[in-house]
PDB file of C-alpha atoms in Angstrom:
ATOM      1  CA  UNK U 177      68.014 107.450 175.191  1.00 43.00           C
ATOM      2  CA  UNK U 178      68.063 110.283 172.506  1.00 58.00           C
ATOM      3  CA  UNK U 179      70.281 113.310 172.791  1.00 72.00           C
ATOM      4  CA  UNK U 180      68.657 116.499 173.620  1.00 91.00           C
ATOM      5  CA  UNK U 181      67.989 118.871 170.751  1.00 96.00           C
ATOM      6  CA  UNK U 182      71.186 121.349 170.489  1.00 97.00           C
ATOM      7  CA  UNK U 183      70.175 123.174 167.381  1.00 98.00           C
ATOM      8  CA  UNK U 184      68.708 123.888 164.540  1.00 98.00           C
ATOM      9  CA  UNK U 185      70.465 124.450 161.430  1.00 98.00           C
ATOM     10  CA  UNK U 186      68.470 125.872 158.198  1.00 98.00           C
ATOM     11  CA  UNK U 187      69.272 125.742 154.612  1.00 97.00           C
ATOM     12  CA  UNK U 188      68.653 129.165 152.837  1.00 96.00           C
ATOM     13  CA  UNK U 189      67.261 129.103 149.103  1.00 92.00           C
ATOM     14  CA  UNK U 190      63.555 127.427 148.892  1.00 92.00           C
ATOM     15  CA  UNK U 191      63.922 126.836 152.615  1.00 96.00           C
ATOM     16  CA  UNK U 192      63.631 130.116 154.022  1.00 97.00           C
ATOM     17  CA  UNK U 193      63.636 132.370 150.686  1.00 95.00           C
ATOM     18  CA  UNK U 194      61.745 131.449 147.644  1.00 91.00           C
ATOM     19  CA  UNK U 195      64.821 132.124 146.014  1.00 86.00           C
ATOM     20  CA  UNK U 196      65.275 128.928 143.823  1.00 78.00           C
ATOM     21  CA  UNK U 197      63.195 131.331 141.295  1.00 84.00           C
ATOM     22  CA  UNK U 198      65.763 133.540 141.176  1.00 86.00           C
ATOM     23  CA  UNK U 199      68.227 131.173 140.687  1.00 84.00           C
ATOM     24  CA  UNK U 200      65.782 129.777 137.994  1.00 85.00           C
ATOM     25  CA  UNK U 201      66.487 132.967 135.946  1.00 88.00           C
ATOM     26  CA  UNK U 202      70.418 133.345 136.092  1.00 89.00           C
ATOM     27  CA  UNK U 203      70.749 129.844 134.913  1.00 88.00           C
ATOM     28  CA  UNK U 204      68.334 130.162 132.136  1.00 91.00           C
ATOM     29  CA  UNK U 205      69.965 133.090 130.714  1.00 94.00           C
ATOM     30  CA  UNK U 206      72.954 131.227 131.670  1.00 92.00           C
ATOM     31  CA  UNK U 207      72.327 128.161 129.586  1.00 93.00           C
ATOM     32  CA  UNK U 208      71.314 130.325 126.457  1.00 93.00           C
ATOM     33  CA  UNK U 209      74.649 132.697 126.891  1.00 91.00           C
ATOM     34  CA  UNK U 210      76.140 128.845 126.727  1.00 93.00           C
ATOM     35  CA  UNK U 211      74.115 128.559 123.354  1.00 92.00           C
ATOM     36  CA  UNK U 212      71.956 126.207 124.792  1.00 90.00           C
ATOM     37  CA  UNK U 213      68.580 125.700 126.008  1.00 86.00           C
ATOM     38  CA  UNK U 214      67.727 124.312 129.660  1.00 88.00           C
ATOM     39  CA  UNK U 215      65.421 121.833 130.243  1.00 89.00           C
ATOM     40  CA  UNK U 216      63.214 121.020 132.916  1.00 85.00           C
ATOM     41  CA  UNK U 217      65.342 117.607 133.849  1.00 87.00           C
ATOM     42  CA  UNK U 218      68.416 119.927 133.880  1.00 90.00           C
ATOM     43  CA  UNK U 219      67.012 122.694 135.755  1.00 85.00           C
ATOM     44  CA  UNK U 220      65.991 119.997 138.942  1.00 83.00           C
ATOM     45  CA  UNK U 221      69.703 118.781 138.539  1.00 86.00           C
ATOM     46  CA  UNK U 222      70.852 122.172 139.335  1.00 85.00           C
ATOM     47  CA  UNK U 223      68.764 122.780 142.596  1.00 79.00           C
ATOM     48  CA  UNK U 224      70.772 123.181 145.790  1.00 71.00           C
ATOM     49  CA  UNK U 225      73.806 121.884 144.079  1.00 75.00           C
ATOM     50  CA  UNK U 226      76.835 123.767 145.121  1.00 72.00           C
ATOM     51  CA  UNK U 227      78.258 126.327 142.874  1.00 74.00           C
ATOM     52  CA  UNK U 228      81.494 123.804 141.062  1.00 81.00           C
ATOM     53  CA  UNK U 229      79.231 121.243 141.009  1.00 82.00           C
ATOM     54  CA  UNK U 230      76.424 123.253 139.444  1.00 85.00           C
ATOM     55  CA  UNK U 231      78.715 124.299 136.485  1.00 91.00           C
ATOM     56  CA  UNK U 232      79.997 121.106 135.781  1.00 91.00           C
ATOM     57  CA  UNK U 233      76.287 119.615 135.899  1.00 91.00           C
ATOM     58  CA  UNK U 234      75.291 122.635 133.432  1.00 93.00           C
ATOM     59  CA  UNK U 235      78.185 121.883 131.204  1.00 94.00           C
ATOM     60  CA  UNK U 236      77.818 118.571 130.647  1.00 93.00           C
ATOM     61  CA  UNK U 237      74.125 118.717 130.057  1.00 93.00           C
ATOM     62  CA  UNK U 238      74.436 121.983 127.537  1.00 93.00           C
ATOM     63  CA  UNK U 239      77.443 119.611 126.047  1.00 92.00           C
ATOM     64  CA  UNK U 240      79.709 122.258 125.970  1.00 92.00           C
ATOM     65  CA  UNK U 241      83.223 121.962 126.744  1.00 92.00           C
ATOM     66  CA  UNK U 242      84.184 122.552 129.981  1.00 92.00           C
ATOM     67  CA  UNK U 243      87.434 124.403 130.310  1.00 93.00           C
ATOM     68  CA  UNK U 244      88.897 126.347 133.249  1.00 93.00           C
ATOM     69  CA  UNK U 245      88.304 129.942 130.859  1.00 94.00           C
ATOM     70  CA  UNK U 246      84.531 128.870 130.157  1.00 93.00           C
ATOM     71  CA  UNK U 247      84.161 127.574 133.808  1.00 93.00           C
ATOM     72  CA  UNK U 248      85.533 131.192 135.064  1.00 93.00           C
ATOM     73  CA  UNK U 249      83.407 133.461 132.605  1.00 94.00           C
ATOM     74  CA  UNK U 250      80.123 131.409 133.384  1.00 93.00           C
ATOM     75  CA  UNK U 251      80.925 131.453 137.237  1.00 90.00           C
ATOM     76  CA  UNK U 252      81.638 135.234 136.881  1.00 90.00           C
ATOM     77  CA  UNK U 253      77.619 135.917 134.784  1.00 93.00           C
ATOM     78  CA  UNK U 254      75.837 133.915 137.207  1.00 87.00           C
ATOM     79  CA  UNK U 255      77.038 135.890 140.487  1.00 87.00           C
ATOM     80  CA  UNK U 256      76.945 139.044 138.587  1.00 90.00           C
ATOM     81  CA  UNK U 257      72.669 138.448 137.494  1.00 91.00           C
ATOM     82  CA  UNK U 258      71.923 136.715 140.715  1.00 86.00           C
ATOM     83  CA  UNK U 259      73.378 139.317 142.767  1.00 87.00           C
ATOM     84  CA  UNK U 260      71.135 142.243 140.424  1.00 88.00           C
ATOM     85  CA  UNK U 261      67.851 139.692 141.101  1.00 87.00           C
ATOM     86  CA  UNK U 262      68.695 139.427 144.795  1.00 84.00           C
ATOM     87  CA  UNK U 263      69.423 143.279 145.969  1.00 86.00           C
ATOM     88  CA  UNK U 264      65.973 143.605 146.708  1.00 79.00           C
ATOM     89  CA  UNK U 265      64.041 142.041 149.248  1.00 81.00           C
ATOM     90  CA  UNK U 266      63.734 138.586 148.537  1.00 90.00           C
ATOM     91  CA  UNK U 267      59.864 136.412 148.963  1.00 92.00           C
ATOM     92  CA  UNK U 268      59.963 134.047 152.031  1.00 96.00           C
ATOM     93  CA  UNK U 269      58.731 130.840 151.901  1.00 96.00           C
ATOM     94  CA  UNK U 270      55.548 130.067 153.673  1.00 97.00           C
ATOM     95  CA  UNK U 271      56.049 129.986 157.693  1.00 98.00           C
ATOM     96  CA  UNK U 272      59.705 130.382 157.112  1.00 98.00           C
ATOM     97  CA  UNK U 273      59.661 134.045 159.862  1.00 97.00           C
ATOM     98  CA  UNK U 274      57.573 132.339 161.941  1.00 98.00           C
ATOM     99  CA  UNK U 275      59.461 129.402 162.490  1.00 98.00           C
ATOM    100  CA  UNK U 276      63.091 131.160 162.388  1.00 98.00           C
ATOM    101  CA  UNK U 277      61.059 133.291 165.416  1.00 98.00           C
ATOM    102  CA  UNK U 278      60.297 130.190 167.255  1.00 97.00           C
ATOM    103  CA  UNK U 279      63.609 128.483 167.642  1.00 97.00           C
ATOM    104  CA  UNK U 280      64.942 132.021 168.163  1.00 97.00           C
ATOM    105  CA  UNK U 281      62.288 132.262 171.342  1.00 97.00           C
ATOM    106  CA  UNK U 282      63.216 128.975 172.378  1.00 96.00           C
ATOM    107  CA  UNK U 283      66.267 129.852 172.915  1.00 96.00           C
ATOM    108  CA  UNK U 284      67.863 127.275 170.652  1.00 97.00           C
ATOM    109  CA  UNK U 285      70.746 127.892 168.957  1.00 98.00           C
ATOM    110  CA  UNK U 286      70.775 128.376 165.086  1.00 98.00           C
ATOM    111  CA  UNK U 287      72.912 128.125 162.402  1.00 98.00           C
ATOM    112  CA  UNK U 288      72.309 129.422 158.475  1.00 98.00           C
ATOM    113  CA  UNK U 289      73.943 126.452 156.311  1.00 98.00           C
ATOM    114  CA  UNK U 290      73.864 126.784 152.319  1.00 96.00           C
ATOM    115  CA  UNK U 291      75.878 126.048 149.422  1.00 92.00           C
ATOM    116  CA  UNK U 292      75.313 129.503 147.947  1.00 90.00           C
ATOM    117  CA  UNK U 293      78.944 131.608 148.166  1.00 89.00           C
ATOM    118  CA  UNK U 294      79.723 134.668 150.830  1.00 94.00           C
ATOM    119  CA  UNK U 295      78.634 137.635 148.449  1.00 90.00           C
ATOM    120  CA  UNK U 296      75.469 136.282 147.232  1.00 89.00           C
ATOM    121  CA  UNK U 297      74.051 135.087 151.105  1.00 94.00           C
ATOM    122  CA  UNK U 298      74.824 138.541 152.495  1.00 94.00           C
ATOM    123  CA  UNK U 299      72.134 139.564 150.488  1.00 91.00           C
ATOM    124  CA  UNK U 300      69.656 136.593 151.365  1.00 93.00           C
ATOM    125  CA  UNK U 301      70.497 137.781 155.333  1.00 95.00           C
ATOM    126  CA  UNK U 302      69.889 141.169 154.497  1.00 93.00           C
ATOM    127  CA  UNK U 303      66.334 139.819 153.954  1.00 93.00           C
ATOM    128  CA  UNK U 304      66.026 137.353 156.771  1.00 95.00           C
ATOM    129  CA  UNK U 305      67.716 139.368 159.327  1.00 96.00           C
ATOM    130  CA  UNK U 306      71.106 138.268 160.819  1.00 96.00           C
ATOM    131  CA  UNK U 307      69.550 138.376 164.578  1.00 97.00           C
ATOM    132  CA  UNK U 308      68.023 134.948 163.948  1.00 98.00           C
ATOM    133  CA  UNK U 309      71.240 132.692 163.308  1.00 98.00           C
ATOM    134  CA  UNK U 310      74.433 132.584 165.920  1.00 98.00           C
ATOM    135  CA  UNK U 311      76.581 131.165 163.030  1.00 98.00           C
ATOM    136  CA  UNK U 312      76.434 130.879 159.433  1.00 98.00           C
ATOM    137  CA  UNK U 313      78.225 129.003 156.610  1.00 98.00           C
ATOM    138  CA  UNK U 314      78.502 129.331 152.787  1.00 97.00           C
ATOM    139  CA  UNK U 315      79.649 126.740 150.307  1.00 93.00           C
ATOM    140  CA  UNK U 316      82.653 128.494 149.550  1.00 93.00           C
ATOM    141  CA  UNK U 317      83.892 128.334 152.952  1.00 96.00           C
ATOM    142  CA  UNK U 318      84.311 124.387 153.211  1.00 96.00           C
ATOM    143  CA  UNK U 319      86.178 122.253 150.783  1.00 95.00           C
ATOM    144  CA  UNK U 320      83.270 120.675 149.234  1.00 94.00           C
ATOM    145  CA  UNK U 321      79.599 121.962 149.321  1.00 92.00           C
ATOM    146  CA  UNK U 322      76.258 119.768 149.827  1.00 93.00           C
ATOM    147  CA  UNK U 323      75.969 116.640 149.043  1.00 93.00           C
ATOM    148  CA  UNK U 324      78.773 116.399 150.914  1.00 95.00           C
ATOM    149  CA  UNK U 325      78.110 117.144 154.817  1.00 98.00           C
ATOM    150  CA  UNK U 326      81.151 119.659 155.097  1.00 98.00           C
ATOM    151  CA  UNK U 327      78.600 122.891 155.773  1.00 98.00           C
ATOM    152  CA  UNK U 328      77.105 120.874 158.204  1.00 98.00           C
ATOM    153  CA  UNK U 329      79.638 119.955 160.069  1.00 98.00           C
ATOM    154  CA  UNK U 330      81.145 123.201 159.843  1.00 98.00           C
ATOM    155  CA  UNK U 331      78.123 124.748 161.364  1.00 98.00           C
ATOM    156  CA  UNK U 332      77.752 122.417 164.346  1.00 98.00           C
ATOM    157  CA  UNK U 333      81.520 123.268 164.854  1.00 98.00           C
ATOM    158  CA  UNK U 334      80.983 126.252 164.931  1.00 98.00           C
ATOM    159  CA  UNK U 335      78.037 126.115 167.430  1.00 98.00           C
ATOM    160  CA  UNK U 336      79.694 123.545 169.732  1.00 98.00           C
ATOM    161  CA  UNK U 337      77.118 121.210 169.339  1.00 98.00           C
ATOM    162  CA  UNK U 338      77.775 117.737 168.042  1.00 97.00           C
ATOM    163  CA  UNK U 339      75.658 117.526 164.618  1.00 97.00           C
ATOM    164  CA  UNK U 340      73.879 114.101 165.798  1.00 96.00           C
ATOM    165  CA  UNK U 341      71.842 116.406 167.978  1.00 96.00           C
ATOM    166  CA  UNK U 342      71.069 118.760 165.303  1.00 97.00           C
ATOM    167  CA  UNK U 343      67.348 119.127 163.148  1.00 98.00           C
ATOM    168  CA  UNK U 344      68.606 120.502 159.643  1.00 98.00           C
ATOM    169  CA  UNK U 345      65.282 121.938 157.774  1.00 98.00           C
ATOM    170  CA  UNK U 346      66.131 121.363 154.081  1.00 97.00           C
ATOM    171  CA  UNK U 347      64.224 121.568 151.161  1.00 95.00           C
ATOM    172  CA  UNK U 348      65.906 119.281 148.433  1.00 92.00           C
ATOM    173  CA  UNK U 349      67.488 115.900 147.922  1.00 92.00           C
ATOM    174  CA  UNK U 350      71.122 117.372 147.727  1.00 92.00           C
ATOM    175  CA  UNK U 351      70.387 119.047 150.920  1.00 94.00           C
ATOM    176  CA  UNK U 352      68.835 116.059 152.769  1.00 96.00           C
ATOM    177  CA  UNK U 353      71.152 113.986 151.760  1.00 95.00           C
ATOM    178  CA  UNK U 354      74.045 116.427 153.086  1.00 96.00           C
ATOM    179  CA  UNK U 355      72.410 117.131 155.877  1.00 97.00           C
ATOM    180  CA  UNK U 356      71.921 113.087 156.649  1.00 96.00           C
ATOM    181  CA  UNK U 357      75.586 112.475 156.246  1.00 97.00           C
ATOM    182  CA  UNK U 358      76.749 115.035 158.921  1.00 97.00           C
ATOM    183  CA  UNK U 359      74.542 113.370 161.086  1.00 96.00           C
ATOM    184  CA  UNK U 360      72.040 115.264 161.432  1.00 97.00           C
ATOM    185  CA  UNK U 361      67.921 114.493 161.484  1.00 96.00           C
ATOM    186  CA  UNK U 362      66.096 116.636 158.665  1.00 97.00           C
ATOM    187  CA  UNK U 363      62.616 117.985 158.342  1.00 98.00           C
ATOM    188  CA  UNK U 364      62.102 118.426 154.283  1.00 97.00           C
ATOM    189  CA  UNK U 365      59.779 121.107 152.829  1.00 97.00           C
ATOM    190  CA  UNK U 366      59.908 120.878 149.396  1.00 94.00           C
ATOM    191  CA  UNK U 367      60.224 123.343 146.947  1.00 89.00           C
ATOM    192  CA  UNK U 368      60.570 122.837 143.518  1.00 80.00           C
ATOM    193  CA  UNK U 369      61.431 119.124 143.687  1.00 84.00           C
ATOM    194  CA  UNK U 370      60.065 116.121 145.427  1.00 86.00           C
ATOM    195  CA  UNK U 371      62.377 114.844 148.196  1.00 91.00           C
ATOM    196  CA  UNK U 372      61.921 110.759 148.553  1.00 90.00           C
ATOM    197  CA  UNK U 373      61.071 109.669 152.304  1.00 90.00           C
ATOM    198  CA  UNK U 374      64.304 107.722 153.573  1.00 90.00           C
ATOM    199  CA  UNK U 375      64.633 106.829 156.969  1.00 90.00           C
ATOM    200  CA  UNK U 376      65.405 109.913 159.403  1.00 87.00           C
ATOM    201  CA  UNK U 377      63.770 112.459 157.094  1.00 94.00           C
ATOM    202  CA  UNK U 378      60.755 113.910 158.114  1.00 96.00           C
ATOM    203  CA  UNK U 379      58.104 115.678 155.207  1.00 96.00           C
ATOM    204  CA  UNK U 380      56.088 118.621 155.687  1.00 97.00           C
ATOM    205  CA  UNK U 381      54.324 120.475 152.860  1.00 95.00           C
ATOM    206  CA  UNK U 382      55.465 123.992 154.635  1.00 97.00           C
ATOM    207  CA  UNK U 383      56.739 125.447 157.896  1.00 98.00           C
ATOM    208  CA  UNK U 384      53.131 126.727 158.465  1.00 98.00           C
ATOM    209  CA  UNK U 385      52.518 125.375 162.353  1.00 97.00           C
ATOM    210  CA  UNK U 386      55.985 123.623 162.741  1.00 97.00           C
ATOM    211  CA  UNK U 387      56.445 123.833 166.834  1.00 97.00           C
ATOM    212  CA  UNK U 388      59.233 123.039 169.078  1.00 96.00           C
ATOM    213  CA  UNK U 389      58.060 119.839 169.162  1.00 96.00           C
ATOM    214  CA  UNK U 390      57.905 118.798 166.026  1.00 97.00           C
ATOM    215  CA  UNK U 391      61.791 119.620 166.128  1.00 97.00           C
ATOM    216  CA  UNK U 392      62.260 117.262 169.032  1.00 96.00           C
ATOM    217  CA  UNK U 393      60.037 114.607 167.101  1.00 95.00           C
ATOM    218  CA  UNK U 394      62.434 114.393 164.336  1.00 95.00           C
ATOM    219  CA  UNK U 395      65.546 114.055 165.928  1.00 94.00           C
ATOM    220  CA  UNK U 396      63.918 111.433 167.943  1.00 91.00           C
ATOM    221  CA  UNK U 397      63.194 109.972 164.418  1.00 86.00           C
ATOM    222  CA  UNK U 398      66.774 109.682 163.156  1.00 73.00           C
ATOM    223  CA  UNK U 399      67.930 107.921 166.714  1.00 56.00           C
TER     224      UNK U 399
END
């Protein structure tokens, strides 16, 4: 017999915010401040990477050199024009209130999980409202961000909750697969990228209608 659902633990950018397109701009101007030009294979690469791992994977597919100074400089332009695109209020992504209002009326605990640093999240919460999540953690608060499970793990932690009885609702591979390795059973809405079925992943097209028990459902369908 299953575990009983103990929480629900959401990703952040193209889960809840359609804020991959913001992200979409500061590494564009990114990759041409690097003298080089992104493509569309090296923009999916990027999404929901964590910040280190971002660089490196922009780096390496620019083919510039990646030394601590460079690393530093293009770590520093990034937070400075993502945090000018995301002082405003930032889109949602379809159903995303909705279903954030649902657990929340449940009574279910939540956690915010994402491998976007402190600074630039405050500003994502300042759109989705802090009231909805009893915990939250950033990739720079763990020692290594998604696809490792460390944010995960953190969060359930956190919570008190053991993250086998956790949903995560994630919306990219790097995310599932993160989110798979804590323990955890995963509903996936993509959003810029397909995210392949594997066993204990569950696909929607958006968080339109998504119901308590559709949460129960997929943790059912990771045990």
């Amino acid at each position: 017999m299953s575990a009983p659902l103990a929480a629900v633990l959401w990703d952040m950018d193209g889960t809840l915010l359609d804020s991959e397109k913001l992200w979409d701009i500061g590494v564009r101007e990114l990759a041409a401040e690097l003298g080089g030009v992104m493509t569309d294979e090296l923009r999916h690469a990027l999404i929901g990477a964590s910040g280190p791992n971002a660089l490196g994977i922009l780096f390496a597919g620019l083919g510039v050199e990646p030394t601590p100074a460079a690393l530093l400089e293009a770590g520093r332009f990034l937070e400075v024009r993502v945090t000018e695109l995301m002082t405003g209020p930032i889109p949602w992504r379809p159903g995303a209130e909705d279903a954030l209002s649902l657990v929340r009326a449940a009574g279910l605990p939540s956690g915010l999980v994402t491998n976007t640093k402190r600074s630039l999240t405050e500003y994502g919460l300042n759109t989705l409202g802090r009231g909805y999540f009893d915990v939250s953690v950033c990739g720079d608060e763990v020692a290594e961000g998604k696809p490792e499970p460390d944010v995960y793990l953190r969060a359930a932690e956190l919570l008190g909750v053991d993250p086998k009885s956790c949903v995560a609702i994630e919306d990219s591979p790097t995310g599932a697969h993160a989110a798979q390795a804590a323990g955890c059973a995963v509903i996936v809405v993509p959003c810029e990228i397909a995210v392949p079925h594997a066993p204990g992943r569950v696909l929607r097209e958006s968080l339109v209608g998504l119901t308590v028990d559709h949460l129960h459902a997929a943790l059912r369908t990771r045990t």
